[in-house]
Each structure stands twice: as structure tokens, then as C-alpha cells.
PDB file of C-alpha atoms in Angstrom:
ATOM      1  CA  UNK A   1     138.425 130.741  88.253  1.00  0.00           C
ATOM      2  CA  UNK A   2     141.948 132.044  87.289  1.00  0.00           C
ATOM      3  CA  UNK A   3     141.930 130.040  84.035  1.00  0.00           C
ATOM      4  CA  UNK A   4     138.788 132.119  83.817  1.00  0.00           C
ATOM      5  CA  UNK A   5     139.862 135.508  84.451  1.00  0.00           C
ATOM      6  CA  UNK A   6     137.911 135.937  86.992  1.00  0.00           C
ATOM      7  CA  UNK A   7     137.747 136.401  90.558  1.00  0.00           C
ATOM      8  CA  UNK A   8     134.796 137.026  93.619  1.00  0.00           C
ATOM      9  CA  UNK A   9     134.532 140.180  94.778  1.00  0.00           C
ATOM     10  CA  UNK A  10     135.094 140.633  98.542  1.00  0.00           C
ATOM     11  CA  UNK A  11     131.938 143.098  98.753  1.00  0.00           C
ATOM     12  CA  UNK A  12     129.169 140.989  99.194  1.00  0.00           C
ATOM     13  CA  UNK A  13     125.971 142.518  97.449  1.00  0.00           C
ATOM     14  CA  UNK A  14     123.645 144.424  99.826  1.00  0.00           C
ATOM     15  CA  UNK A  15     119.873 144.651  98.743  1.00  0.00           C
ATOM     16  CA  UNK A  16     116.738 144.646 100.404  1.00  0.00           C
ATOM     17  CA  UNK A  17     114.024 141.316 101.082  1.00  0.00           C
ATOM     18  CA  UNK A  18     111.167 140.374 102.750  1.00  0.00           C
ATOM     19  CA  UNK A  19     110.090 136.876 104.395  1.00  0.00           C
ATOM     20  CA  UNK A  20     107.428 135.727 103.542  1.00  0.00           C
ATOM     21  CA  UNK A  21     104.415 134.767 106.256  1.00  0.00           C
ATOM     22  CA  UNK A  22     104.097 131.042 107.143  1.00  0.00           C
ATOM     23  CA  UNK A  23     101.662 129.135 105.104  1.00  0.00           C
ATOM     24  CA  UNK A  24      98.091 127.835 106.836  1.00  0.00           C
ATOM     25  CA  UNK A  25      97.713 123.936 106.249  1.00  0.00           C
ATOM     26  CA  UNK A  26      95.077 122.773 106.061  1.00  0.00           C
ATOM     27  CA  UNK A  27      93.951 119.158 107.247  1.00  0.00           C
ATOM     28  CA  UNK A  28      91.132 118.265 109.496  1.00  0.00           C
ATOM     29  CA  UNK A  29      91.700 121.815 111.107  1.00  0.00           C
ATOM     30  CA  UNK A  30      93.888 124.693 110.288  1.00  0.00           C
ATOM     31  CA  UNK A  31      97.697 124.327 111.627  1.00  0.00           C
ATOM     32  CA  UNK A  32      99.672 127.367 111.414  1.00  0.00           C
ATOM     33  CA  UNK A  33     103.450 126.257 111.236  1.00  0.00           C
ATOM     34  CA  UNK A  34     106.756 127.657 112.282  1.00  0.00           C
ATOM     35  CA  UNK A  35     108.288 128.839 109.678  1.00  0.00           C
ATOM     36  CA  UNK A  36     111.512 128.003 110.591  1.00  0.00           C
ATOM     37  CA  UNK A  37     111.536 124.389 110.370  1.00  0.00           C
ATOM     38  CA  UNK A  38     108.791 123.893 107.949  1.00  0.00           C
ATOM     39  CA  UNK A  39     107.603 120.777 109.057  1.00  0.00           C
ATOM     40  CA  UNK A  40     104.374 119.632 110.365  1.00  0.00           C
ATOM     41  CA  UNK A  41     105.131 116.176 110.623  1.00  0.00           C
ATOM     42  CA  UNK A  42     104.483 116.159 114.948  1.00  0.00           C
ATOM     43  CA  UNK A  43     100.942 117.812 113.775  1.00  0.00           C
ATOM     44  CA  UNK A  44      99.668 114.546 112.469  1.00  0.00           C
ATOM     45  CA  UNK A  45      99.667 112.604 115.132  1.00  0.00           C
ATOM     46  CA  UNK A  46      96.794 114.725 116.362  1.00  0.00           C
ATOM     47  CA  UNK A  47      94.954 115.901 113.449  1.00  0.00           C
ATOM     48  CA  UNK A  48      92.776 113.867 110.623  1.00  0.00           C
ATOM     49  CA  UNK A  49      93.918 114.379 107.192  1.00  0.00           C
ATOM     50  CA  UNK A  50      92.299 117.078 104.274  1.00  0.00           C
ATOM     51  CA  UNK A  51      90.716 114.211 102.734  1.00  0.00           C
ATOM     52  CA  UNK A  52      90.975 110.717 103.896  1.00  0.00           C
ATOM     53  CA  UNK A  53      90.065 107.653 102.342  1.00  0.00           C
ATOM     54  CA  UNK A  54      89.973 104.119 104.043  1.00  0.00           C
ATOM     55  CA  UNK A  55      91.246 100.798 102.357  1.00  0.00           C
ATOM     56  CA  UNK A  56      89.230  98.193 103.348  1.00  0.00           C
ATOM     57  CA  UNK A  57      90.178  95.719 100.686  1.00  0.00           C
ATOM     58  CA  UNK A  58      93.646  94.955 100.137  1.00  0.00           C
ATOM     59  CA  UNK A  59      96.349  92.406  99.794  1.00  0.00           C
ATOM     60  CA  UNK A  60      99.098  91.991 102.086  1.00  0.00           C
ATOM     61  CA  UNK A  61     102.401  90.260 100.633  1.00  0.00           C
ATOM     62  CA  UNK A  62     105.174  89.318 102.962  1.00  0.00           C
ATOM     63  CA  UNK A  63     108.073  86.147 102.868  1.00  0.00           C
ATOM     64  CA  UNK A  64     107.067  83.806 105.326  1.00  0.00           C
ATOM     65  CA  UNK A  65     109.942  84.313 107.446  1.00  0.00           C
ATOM     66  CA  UNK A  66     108.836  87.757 107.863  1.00  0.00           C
ATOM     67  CA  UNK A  67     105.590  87.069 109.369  1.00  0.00           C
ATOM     68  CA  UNK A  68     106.125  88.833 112.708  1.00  0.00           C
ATOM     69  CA  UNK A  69     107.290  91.776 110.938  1.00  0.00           C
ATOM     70  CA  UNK A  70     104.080  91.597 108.795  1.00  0.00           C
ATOM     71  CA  UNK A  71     101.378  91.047 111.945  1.00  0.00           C
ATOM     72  CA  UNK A  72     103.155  93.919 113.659  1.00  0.00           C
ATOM     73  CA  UNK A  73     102.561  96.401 110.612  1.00  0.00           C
ATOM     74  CA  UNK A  74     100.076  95.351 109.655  1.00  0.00           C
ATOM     75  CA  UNK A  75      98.682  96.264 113.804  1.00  0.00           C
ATOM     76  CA  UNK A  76     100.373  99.576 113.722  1.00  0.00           C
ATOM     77  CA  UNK A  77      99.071 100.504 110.258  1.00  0.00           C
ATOM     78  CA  UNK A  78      95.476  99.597 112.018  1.00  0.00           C
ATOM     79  CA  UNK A  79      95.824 101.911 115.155  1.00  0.00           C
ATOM     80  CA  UNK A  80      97.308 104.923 113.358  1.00  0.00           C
ATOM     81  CA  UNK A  81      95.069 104.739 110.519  1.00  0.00           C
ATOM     82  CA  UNK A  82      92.120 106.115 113.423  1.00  0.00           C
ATOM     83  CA  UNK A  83      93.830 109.227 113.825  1.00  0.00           C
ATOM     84  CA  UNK A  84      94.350 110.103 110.291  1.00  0.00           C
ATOM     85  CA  UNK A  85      90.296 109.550 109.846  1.00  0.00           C
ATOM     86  CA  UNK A  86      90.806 106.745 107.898  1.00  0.00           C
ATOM     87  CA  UNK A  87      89.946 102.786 108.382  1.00  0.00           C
ATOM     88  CA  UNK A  88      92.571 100.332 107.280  1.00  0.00           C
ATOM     89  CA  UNK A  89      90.413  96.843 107.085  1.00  0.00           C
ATOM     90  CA  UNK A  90      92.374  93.245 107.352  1.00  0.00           C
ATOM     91  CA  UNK A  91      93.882  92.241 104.271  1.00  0.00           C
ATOM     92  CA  UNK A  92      93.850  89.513 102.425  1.00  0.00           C
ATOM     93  CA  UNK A  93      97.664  88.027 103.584  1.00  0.00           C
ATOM     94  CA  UNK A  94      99.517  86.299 101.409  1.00  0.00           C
ATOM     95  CA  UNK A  95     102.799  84.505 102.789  1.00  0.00           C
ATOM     96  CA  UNK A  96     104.960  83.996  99.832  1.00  0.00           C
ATOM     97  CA  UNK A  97     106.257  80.022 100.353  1.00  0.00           C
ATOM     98  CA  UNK A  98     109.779  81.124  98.600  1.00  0.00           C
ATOM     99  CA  UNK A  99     111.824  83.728  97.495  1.00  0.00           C
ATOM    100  CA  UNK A 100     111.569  84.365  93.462  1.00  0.00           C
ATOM    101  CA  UNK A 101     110.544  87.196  92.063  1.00  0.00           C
ATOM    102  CA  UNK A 102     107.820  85.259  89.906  1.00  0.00           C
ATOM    103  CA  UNK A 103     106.371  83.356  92.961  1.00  0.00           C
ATOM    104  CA  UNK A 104     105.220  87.331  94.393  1.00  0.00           C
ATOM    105  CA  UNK A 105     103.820  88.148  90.868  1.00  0.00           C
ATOM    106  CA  UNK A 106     101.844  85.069  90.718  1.00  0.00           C
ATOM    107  CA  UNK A 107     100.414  85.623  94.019  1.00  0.00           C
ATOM    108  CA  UNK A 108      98.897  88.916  92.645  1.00  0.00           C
ATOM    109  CA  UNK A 109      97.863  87.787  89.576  1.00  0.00           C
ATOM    110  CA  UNK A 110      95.911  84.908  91.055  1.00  0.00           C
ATOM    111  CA  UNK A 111      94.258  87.241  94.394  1.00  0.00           C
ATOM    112  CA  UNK A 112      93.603  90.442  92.896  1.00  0.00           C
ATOM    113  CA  UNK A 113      89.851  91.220  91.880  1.00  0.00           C
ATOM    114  CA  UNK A 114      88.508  94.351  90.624  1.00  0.00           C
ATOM    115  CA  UNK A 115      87.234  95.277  94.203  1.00  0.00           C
ATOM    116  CA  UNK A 116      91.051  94.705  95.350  1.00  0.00           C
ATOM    117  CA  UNK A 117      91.704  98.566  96.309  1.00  0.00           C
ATOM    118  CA  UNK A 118      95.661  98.077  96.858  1.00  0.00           C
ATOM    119  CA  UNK A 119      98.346  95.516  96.812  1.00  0.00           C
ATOM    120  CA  UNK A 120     100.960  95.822 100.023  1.00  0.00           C
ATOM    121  CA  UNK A 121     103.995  94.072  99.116  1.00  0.00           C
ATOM    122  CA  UNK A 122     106.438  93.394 102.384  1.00  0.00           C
ATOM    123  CA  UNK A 123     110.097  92.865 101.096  1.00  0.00           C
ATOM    124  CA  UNK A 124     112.855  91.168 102.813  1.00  0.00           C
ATOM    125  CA  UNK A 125     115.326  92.209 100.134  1.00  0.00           C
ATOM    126  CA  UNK A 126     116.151  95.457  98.110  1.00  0.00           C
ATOM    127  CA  UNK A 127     116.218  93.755  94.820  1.00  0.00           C
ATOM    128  CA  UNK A 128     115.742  96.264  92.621  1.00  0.00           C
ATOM    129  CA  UNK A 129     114.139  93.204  89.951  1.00  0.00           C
ATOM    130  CA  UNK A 130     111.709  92.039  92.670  1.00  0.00           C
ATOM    131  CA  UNK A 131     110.371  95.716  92.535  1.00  0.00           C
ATOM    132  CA  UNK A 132     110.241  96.287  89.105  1.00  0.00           C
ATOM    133  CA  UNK A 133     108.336  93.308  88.686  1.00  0.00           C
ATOM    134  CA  UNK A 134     105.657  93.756  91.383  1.00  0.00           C
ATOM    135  CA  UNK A 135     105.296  97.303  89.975  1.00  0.00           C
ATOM    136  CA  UNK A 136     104.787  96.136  86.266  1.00  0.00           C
ATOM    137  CA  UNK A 137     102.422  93.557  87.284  1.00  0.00           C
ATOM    138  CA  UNK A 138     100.173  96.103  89.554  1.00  0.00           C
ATOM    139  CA  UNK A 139     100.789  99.069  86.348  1.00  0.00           C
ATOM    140  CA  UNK A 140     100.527  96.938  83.461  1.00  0.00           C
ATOM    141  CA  UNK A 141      98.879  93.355  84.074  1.00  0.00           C
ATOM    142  CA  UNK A 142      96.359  93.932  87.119  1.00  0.00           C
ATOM    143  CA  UNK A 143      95.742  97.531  87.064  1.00  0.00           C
ATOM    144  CA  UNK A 144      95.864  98.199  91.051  1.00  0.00           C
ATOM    145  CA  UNK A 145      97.630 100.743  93.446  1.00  0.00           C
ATOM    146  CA  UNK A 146     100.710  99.449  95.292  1.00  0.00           C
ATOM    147  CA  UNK A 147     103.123  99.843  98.015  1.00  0.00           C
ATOM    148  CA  UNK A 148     106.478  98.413  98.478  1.00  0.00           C
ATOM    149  CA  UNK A 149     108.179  98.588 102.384  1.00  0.00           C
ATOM    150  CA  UNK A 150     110.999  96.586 103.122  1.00  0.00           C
ATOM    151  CA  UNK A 151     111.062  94.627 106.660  1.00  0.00           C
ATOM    152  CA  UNK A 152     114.613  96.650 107.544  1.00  0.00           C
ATOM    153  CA  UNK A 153     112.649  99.555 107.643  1.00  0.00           C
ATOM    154  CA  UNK A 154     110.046  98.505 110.375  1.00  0.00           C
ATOM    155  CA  UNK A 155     111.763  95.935 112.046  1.00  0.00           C
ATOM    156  CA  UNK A 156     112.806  98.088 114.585  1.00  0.00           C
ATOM    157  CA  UNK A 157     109.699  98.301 116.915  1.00  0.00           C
ATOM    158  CA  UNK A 158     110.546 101.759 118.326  1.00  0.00           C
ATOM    159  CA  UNK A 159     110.079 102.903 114.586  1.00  0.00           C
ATOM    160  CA  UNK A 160     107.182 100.846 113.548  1.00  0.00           C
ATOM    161  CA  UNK A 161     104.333 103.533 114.572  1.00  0.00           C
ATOM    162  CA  UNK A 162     106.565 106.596 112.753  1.00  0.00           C
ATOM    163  CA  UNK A 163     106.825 104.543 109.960  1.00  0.00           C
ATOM    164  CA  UNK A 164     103.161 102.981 109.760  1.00  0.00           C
ATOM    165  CA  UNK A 165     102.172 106.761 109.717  1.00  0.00           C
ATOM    166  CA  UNK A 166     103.683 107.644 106.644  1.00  0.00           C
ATOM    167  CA  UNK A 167     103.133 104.603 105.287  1.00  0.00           C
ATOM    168  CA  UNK A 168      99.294 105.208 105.740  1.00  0.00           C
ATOM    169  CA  UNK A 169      99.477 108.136 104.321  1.00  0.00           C
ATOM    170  CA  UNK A 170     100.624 107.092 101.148  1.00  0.00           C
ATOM    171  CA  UNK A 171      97.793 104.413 100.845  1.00  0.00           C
ATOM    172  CA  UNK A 172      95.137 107.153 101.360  1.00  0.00           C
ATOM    173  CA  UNK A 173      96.826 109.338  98.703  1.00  0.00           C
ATOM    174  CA  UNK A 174      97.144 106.669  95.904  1.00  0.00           C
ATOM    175  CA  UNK A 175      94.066 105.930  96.544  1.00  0.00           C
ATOM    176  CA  UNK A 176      92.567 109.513  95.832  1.00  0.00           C
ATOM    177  CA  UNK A 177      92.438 111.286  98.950  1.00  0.00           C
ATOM    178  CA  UNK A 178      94.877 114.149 100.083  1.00  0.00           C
ATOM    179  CA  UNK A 179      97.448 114.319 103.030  1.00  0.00           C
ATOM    180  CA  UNK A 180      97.416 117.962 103.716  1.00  0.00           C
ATOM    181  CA  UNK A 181      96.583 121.389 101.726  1.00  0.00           C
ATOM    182  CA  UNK A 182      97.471 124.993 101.383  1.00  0.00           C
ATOM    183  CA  UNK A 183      95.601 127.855 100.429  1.00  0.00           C
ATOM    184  CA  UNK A 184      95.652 128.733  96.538  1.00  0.00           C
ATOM    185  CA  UNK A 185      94.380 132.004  96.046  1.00  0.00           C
ATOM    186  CA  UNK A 186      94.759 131.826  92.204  1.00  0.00           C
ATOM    187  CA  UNK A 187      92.333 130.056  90.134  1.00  0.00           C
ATOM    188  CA  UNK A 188      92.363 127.166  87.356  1.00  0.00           C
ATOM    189  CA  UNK A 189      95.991 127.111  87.970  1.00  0.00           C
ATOM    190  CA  UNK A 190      98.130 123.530  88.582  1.00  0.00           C
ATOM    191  CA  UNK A 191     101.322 123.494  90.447  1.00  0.00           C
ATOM    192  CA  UNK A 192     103.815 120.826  89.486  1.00  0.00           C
ATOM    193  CA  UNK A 193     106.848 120.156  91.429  1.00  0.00           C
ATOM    194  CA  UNK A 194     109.653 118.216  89.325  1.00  0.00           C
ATOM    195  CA  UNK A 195     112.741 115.882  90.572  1.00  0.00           C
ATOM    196  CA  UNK A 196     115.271 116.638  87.737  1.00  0.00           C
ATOM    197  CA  UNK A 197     118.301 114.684  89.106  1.00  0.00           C
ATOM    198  CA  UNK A 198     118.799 111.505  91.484  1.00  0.00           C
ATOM    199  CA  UNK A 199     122.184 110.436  92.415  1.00  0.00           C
ATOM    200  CA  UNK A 200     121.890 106.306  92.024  1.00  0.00           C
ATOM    201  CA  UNK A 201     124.737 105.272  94.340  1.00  0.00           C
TER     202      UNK A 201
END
């Protein structure tokens, strides 16, 4: 700052604010949160979701060393799902025999229908290739919602039902329903919220 000129002044600014009241969200009832912490993560584990929707046919990827992993998701995904007011059906499970990249691609291309409603890929490995190339195939070759979970993040059981939660509530929203919602009082209006930087170490 001295290069600068400049300097802070050691009167800090005095003016006056207000805070503002805690938002209602809405989801199968209305929860009124503390505003505080923000958070209403504890309130669904007891309330449906805004607007639900069930996934009844989908595809279930895992490496077939991970197959415990996958049959203990794939349970918890089940029982939580009955909370949020959705259904979560058995997949169609896949085992992938080895570990390439084009071996899990291949197994979507040759299972996915039009009625296929999502593609759950299981991943042993953070390979940022194996991915890129389950996403391109779901975007680009078999147009079909995904989602990616790697076993290191469930393999813990005392975290499987926290993470099957949120897990479940990402299939619901990409496949058109909505978590949660907040009163709007303006009209024809969109609110976008924007990432603009991500640190990639």
C-alpha cells in the first residue's frame, strides 16, 4: 500500500443496516429456517421435496470389484428415495468386466433405449478421462441424464445414507423436478447464479 500512497484509516466507517427476515422454503410443507446457519439440509430427512420425480428406469454402472459398494447404494438410494416422495426402481446393472475407459462407454451405448431415464455410473477411480468420456457419450452420442459417484465417497457405510440423499436429489432434479423453492414475489423474472472462478488444484 506504501508503494501506493496509501494507507487504511483507523476509523472504521459507521452507517446504518438492516437484516433481512429468513426466507420460507418451500418443499412438501413450508420450513422456516434459522437464519443463522442457512441450511436446511437436517429438514430433508423429514420432508418430501417441491416437486419430485421418480426414476424407474435406469442404468447402473459399477467395476466389478466394486459390487458391494454398488448393492449397498444402490439399497440406500432405494430407502431414502421414500422420504423425498420419490420411487427409485432397480436398475438395469451393468458390472464393467475391466477397467478402460471405452469398455464403460460401450456398455452405454449398447443398454441405453429411449425409455432409459438416467445412466448411474459408479467409479473406482478419479480419472478425469473416464469422466469426460461417460459425459460425452450420455451429452453427445445417447442423449440421456447422468450421474457420476465415486466408490471413495460411499464406501464408508456410516456415510452411505447422507450421501444417497443428495445423491437422490440430484437424479430427481436432472430429471425435471425441483429440490426445494422460495417465494418470488416478482414476476416473469429468472434468477441465475454464476461460478466465475474454480481453483483446479
Amino acid at each position: 500500500m506504501l508503494k501506493w500512497d496509501m494507507k487504511f484509516s483507523q476509523d472504521l466507517l459507521n452507517f446504518k443496516g438492516r437484516v433481512l427476515a429468513a426466507e420460507t422454503i418451500y418443499m412438501s410443507r413450508e420450513i422456516r429456517i434459522n437464519p443463522e446457519k442457512a441450511s436446511w439440509d437436517n429438514d430433508l430427512k423429514s420432508n418430501a421435496l417441491f416437486q419430485p420425480v421418480s426414476c424407474t428406469n435406469w442404468i447402473f454402472l459399477y467395476g466389478q470389484r466394486d459390487e458391494g459398494v454398488a448393492r449397498d447404494l444402490c439399497n440406500a438410494l432405494q430407502r431414502v428415495a421414500r422420504g423425498l416422495g420419490m420411487e427409485i426402481g432397480n436398475p438395469i446393472v451393468l458390472p464393467v468386466r475391466d477397467d478402460r475407459d471405452q469398455t464403460w462407454v460401450q456398455a452405454i451405448d449398447e443398454n441405453t433405449t429411449p425409455e432409459t431415464q438416467l445412466v448411474f455410473a459408479l467409479m473406482g477411480t478419479n480419472k478425469k478421462q473416464r469422466y469426460d468420456a461417460i459425459k460425452k457419450q450420455c451429452c453427445i452420442r445417447k442423449p440421456v441424464p447422468s450421474q457420476c459417484v465415486l466408490v471413495k465417497t460411499v464406501r464408508m457405510q456410516a456415510k452411505v445414507m447422507a450421501v444417497a440423499t443428495k445423491v437422490a436429489i440430484q437424479m430427481s432434479c436432472k430429471l425435471g423436478g425441483a429440490a426445494w423453492a422460495v417465494k418470488v414475489p416478482v414476476k416473469n423474472t429468472m434468477v441465475i447464479g454464476m461460478d466465475t472462478y474454480h481453483d483446479k488444484r
